XYZ file of C-alpha atoms in Angstrom:
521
model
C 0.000 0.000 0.000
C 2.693 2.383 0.901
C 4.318 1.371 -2.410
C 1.292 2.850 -4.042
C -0.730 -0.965 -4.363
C -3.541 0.271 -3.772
C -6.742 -1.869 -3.679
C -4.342 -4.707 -5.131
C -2.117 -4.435 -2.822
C -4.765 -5.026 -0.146
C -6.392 -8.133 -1.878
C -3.012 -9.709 -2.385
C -3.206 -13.052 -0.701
C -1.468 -13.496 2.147
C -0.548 -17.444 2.594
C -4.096 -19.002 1.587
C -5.882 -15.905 3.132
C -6.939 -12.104 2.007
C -6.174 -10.352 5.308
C -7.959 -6.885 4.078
C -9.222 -5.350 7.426
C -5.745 -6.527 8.997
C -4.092 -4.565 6.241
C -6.654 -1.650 6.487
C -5.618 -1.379 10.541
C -1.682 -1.766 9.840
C -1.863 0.867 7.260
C -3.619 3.271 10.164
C -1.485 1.711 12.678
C 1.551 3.177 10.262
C -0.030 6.381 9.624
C -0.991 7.308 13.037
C 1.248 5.381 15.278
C 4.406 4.915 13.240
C 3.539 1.247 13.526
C 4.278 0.614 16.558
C 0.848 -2.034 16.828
C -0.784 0.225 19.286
C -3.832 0.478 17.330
C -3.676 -3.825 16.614
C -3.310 -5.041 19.971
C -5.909 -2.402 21.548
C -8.094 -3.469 18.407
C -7.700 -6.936 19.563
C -8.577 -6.493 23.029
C -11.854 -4.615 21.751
C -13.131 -7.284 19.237
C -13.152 -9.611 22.354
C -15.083 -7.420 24.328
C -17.328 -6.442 21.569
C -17.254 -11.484 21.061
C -18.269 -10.839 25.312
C -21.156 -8.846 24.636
C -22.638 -10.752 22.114
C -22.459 -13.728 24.393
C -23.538 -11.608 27.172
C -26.928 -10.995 24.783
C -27.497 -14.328 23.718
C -27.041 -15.293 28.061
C -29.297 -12.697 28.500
C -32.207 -14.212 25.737
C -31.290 -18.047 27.027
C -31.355 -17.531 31.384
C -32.975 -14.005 31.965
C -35.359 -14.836 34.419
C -34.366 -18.679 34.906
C -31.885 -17.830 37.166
C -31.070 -15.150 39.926
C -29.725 -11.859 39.005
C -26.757 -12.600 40.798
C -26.184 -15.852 38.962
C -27.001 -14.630 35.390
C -24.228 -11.731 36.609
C -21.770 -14.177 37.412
C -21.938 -16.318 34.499
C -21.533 -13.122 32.371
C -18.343 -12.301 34.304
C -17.096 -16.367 33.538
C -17.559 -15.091 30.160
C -15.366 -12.050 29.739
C -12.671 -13.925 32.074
C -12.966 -17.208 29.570
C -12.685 -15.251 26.813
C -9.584 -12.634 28.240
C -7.488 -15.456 29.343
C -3.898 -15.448 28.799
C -2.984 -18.302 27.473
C -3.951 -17.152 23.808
C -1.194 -14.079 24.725
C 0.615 -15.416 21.292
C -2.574 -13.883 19.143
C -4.450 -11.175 21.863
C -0.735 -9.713 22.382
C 0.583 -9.787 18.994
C -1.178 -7.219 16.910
C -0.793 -9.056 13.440
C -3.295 -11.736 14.409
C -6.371 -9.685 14.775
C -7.706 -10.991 11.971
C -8.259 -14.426 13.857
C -10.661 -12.476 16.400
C -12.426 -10.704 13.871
C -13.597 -13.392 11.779
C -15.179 -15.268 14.676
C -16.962 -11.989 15.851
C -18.217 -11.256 11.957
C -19.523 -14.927 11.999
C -21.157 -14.651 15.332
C -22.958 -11.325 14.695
C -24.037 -12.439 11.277
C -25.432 -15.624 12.848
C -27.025 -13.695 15.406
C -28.372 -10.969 13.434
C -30.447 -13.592 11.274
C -31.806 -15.179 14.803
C -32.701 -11.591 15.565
C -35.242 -11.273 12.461
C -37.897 -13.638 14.347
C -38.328 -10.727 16.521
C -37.830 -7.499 14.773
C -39.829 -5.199 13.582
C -37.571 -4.050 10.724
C -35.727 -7.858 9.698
C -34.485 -6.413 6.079
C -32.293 -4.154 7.645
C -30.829 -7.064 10.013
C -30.703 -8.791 6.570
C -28.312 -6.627 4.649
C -26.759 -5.918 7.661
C -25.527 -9.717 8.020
C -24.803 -9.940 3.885
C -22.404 -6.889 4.558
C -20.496 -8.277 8.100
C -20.321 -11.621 5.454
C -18.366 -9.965 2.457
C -16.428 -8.698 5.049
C -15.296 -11.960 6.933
C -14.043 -13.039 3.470
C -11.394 -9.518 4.084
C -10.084 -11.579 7.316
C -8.981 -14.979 6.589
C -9.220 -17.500 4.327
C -12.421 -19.180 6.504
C -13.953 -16.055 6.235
C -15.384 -17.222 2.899
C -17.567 -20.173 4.747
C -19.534 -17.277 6.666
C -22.381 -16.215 3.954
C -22.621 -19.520 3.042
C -23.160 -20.872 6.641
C -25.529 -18.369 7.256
C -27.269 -19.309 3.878
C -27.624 -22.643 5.376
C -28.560 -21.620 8.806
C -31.233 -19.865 7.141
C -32.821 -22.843 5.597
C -32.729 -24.983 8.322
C -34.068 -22.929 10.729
C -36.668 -22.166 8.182
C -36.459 -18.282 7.721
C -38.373 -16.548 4.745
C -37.596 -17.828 1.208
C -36.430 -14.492 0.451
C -33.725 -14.400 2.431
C -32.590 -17.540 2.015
C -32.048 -16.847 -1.850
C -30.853 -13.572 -0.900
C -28.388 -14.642 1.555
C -27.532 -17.730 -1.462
C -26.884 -15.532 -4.288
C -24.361 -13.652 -1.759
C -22.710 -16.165 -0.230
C -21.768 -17.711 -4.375
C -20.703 -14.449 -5.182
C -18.336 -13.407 -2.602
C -16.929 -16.815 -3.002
C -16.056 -16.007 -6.806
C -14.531 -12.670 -5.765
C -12.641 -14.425 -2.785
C -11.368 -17.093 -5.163
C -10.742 -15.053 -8.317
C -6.834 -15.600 -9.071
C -6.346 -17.337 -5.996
C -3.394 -19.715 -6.027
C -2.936 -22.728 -3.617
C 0.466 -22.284 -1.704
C 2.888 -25.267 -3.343
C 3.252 -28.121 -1.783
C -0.369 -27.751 -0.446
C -2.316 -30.462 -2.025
C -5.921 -29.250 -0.924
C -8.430 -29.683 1.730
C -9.752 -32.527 0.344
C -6.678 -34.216 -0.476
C -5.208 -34.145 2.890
C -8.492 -35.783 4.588
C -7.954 -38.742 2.471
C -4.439 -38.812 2.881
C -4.258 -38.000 6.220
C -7.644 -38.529 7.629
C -6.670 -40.152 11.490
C -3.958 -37.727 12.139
C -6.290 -34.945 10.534
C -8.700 -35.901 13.372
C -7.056 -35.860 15.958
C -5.354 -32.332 14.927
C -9.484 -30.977 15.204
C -9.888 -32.841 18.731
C -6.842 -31.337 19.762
C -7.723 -27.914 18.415
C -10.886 -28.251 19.985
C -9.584 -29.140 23.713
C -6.897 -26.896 23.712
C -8.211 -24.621 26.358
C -8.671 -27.995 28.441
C -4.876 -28.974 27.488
C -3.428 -25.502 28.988
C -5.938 -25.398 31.975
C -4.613 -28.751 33.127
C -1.399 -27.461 32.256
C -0.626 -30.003 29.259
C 1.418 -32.760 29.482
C -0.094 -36.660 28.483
C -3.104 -36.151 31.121
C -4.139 -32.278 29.266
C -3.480 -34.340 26.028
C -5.658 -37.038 26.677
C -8.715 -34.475 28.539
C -8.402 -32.454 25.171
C -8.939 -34.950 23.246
C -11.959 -36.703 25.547
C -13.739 -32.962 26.667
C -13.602 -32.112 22.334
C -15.264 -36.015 21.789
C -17.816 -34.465 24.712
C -18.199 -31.290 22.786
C -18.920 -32.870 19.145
C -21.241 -35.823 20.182
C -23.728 -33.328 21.900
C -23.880 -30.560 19.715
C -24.806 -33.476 17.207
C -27.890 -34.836 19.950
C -28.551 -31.239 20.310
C -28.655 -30.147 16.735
C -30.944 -33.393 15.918
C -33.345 -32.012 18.992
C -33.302 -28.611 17.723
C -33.729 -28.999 13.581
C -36.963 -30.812 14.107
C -38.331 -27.628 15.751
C -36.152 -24.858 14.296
C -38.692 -22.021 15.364
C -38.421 -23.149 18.801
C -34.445 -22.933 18.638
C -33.549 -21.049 15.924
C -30.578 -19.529 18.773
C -29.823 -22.874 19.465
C -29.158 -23.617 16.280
C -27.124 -20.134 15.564
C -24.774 -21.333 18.388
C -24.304 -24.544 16.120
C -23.599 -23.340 12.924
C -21.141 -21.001 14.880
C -19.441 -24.410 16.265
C -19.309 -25.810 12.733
C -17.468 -23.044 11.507
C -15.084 -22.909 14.189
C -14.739 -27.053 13.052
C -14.323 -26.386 9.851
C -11.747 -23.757 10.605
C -10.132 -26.233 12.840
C -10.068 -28.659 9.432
C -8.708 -26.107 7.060
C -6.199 -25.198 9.483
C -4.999 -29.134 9.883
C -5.092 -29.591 5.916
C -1.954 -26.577 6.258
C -0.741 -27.298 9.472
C -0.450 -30.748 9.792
C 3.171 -30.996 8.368
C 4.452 -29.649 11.722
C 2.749 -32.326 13.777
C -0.915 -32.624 15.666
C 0.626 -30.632 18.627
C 0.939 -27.502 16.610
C -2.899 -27.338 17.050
C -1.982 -26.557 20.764
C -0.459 -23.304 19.992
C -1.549 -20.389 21.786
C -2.124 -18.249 18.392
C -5.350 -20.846 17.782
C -6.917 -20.198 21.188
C -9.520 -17.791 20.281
C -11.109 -20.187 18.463
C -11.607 -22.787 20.501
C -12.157 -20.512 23.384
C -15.292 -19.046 21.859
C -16.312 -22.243 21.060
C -16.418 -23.652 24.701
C -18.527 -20.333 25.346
C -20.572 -21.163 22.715
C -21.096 -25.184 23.814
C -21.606 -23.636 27.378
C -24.702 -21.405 26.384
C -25.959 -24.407 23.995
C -25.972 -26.726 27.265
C -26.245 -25.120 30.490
C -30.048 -24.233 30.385
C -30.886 -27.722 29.655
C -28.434 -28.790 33.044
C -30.510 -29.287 36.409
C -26.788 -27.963 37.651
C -28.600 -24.118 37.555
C -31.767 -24.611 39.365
C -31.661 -23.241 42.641
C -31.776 -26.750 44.017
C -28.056 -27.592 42.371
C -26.641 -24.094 43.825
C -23.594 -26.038 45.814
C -23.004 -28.134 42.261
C -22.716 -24.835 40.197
C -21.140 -22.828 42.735
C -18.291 -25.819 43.201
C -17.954 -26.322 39.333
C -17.540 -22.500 39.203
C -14.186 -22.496 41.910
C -13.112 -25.243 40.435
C -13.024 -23.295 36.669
C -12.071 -20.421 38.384
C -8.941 -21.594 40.218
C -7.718 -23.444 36.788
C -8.115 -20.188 35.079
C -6.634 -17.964 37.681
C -3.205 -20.709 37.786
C -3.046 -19.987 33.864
C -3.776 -16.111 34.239
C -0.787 -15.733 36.918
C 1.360 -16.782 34.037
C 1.063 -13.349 32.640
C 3.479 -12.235 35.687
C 6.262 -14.295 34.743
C 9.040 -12.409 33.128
C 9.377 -12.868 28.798
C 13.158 -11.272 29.205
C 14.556 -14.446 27.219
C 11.253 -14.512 24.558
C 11.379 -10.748 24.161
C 15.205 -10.712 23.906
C 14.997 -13.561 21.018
C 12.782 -11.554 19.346
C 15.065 -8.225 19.711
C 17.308 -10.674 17.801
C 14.899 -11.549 15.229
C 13.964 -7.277 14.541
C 18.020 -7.167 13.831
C 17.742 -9.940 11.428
C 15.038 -8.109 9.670
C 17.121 -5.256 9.743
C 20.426 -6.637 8.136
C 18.352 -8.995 5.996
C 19.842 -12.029 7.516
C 18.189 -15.630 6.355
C 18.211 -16.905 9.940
C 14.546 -18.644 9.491
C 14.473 -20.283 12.617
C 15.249 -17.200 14.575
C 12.366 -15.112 12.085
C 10.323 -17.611 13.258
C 9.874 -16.166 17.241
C 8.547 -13.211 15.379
C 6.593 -14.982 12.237
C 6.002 -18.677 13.063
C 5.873 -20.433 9.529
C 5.908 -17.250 7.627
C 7.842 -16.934 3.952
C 11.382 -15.969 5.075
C 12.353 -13.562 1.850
C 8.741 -12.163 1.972
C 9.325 -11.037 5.401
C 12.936 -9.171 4.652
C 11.447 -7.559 1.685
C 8.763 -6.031 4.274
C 11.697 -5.071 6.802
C 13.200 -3.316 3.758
C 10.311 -1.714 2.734
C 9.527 -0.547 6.802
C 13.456 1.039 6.572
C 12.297 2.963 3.582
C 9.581 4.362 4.390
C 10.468 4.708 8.221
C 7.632 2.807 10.129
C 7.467 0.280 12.422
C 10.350 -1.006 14.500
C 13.053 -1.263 11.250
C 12.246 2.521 10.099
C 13.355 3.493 13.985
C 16.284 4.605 15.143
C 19.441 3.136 15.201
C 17.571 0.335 13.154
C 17.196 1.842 9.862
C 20.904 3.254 9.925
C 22.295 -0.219 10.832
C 22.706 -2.018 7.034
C 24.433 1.139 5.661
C 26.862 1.787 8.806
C 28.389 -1.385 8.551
C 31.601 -0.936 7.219
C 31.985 1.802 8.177
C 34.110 3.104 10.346
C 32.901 4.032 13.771
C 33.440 7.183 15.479
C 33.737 7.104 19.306
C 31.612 10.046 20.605
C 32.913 11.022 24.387
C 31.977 9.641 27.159
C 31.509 6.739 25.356
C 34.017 3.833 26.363
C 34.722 0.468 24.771
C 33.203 -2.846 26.697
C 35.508 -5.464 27.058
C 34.083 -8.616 25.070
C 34.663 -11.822 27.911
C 33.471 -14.515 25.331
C 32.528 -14.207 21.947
C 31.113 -17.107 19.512
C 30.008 -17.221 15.930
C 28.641 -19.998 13.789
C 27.264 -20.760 10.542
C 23.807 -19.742 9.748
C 22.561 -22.414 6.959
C 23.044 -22.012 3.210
C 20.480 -19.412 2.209
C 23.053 -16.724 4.219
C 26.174 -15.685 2.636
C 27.096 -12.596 4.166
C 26.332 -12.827 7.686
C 27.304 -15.442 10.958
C 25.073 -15.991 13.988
C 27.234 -14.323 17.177
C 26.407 -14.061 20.950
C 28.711 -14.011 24.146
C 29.154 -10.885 26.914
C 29.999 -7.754 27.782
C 31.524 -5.976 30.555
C 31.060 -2.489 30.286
C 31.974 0.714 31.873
C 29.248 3.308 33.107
C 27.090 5.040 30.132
C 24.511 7.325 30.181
C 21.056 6.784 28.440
C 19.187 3.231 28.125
C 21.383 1.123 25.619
C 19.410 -1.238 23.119
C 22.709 -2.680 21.267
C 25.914 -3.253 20.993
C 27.976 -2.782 17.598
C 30.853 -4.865 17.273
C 33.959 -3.443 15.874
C 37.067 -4.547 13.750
C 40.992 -3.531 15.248
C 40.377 -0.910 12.721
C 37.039 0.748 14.479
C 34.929 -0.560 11.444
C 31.746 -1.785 12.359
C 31.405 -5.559 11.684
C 28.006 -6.538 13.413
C 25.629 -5.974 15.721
C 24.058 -7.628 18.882
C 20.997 -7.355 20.888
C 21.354 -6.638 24.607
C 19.798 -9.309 27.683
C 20.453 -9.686 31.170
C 18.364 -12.140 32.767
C 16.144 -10.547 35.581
C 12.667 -10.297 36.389
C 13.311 -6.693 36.438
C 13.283 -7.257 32.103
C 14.399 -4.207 30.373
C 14.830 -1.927 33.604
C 17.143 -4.043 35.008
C 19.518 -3.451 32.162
C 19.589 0.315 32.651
C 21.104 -0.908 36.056
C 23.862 -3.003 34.315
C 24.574 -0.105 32.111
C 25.233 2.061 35.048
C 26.766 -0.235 37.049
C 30.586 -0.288 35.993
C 32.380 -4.157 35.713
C 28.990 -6.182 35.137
C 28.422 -8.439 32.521
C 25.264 -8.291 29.887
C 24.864 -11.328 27.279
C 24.276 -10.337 23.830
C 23.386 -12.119 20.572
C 23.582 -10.863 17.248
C 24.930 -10.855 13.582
C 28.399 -10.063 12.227
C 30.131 -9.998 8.465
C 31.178 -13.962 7.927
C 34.414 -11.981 6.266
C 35.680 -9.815 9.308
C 35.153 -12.336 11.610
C 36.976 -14.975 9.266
C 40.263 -12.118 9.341
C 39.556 -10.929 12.755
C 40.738 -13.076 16.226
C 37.745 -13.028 18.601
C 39.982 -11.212 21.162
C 40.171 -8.019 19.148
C 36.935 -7.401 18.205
C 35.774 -4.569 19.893
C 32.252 -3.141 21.304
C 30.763 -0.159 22.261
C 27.102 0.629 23.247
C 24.778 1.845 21.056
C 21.689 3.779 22.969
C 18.307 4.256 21.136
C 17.743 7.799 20.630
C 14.688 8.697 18.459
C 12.667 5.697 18.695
């Protein structure tokens, strides 16, 4: 976009999906916040509270007036903690994934905007409101395209007005031959339907697993979360199915119910597409914490399906609920404290993976802490075109001066003093990298004013050879390297990049260092 794309540039396809609004909200993120994924990650944390208040209506239509107020006020805060947990801090924290929240809210709402035509007084306008949330989920990701046509179907069977169910039909084709116009299947991909009958056991359990994973990190993994996954997913699928069979013969009677359903099924089916791509890495990569949201909104989802039909909420079965609730509670709290832990050694690998960016280094596995599975050259070219145009982490400073200044020689501005290098290791990156070799060791340096985010390494002739990122491990993170910097004779690790060449010609001994400190950031 920035290279003057335009509407291409946001269509592109990214992997097998069209990420549109993502691209939309980077852009602005760019524009207004100099990319810094302000805008994405408070975006994020609003499409799950906008996902908690549509549960927090459909609660509202299900128990309002079944239960106490104080009961149908607890359940709603179960909600917004199930749904805010920590444990999917890979895609809630990480601004690029918002995509994954928003298709599951423009699924939901589109769902639930269809339920809400039994009772309104003005249904067309709920009508086109759900055809335009449906074109655009296709803008999101690549499941995005099943939402018109689940809602096309969901129309049927819960037996809404002919009209709409044409209407809905005829827009659910079409924005599936604009999603798939010039769309090309990544290589090596063999298709959805390919890798069920090639892979069709494995492919299962990837779904069960992607299912249960809440369950999995509750019970805090291992064989027994692996097993209750797998088991509390079998739960999940077998009664939505006795549900669904109880609810289509009467669809007037549960056209929610079934909304909730057809939600589920797209969540399965997004479990299935991402298994046909995934699967290559291994059923345990359907754990990962980027996949959460997902599953989590299912289980809320399942839980609204179920609960009014449990004796467990009548006032007789208030110890039962009240007990189940602790119990949820406490396993939710023990994964929620694991916010408070300290990422120094995550956030320094990524540090390490921004300088790779940087100096265009193919060090994939590395690249991968930052963009798990992503297209290696696709992602330098972006870090190239961030330097250019100055936004985001590469276009700050020192980052976007870093590829030009090496080789160059350095100038020592006072008080600035060498640190002493007291180990220092390279090694070979793979083939794809010519020009660079993977360094790390420590530093003892003398006092320095201002917060240092480097260190450039330096030939016996003051030219700069490399660079390395900065870590001292602490729970104090970042802050408690401003104390090493100020506190003369103690050692910080670093890990980096430096010219294969110099350090072929240099001895490790005289390679020098010297601080670099982060001035306009």
């Amino acid at each position: 976009m920035m290279d003057g794309g335009g509407v291409a540039a946001l269509w592109k396809q990214h992997n097998e999906h069209r990420i549109v609004l993502t691209r939309l909200l980077i852009w602005a993120d760019y524009r207004f916040f100099s990319g810094a994924s302000r805008l994405l990650i408070v975006m994020n944390f609003g499409v799950v509270a906008l996902s908690v208040y549509l549960f927090w209506k459909i609660l509202n239509e299900k128990l309002a007036g079944k239960i106490s107020v104080y009961g149908l006020f607890s359940l709603k805060m179960l909600i917004a903690a199930w749904l805010f947990q920590w444990m999917q801090y890979e895609a809630i924290a990480w601004g690029l994934n918002i995509h994954f929240f928003l298709v599951l809210l423009l699924t939901l709402a589109c769902l639930l905007l269809l339920h809400s035509t039994v009772r309104s007084s003005r249904p067309n306008r709920l009508i086109l409101a759900a055809i335009v949330l449906g074109w655009l989920a296709i803008g999101t990701m690549a499941n995005g395209v099943l939402t018109l046509p689940l809602v096309a179907v969901y129309a049927l069977v819960s037996r809404k007005p002919k009209g709409y169910v044409a209407l809905l039909t005829i827009n659910a084709v079409m924005s599936a031959v604009v999603f798939f116009y010039g769309y090309s299947i990544s290589s090596g991909s063999g298709g959805f339907l390919a890798e069920i009958s090639a892979n069709f056991l494995p492919l299962i359990s990837y779904v069960l697993l992607y299912l249960g994973s809440p369950i999995y990190h509750l019970v805090d993994g291992g064989s027994i979360g692996f097993v209750m996954a797998i088991v509390a997913s079998l739960f999940l699928v077998i009664t939505s199915l006795l549900v669904f069979w109880q609810a289509v013969r009467r669809p007037s009677l549960h056209s929610l119910d079934l909304a909730l359903l057809f939600f589920l099924l797209f969540v399965v089916i997004g479990a299935a597409g991402a298994a046909s791509g995934r699967l290559l890495f291994g059923v345990e990569q359907s754990l990962s914490s980027r996949y959460l949201p997902s599953s989590l909104m299912a289980w809320v989802a399942f839980a609204l399906l179920v609960l009014p039909r449990c004796e467990i909420l009548s006032r007789r079965r208030k110890i039962t609920s009240l007990a189940a609730g602790i119990l949820l509670l406490v396993l939710m709290a023990r994964e929620q404290f694991k916010a408070l832990r300290p990422f120094n050694a995550r956030l320094f690998e990524r540090e390490v993976a921004l300088l790779a960016v940087v100096l265009g280094v193919h060090d994939k596995d590395q690249i991968d802490t930052i963009y798990p599975y992503g297209d290696g050259r696709k992602i330098l070219d972006s870090g190239r075109d961030a330097i250019r145009h100055r936004t985001g982490l590469p276009g700050r400073l020192p980052y976007r001066q870093l590829n030009e200044n090496l080789g160059q020689q350095y100038t020592v501005a006072p008080p600035a003093k060498p640190c002493r290098i007291k180990r220092f290791e390279h090694r070979e990156i793979g083939d794809a990298e010519k020009r660079f070799v993977s360094v790390e060791g420590f530093l003892v340096c003398p006092t320095q004013d201002g917060r240092a985010s480097l260190v450039a390494l330096l030939s016996p002739s003051m030219e700069i050879i490399g660079y390395g990122s900065l870590y001292q491990p602490s729970s104090q993170g970042h802050a408690a390297l401003d104390n090493v910097v100020n506190s003369k004779g103690l050692s910080i690790n670093f890990k980096g990049y430096a010219l294969k060449s110099s350090v072929a010609v240099n001895d490790a001994s005289e390679v020098n260092a010297f601080l670099l400190v982060a001035i306009s950031r």
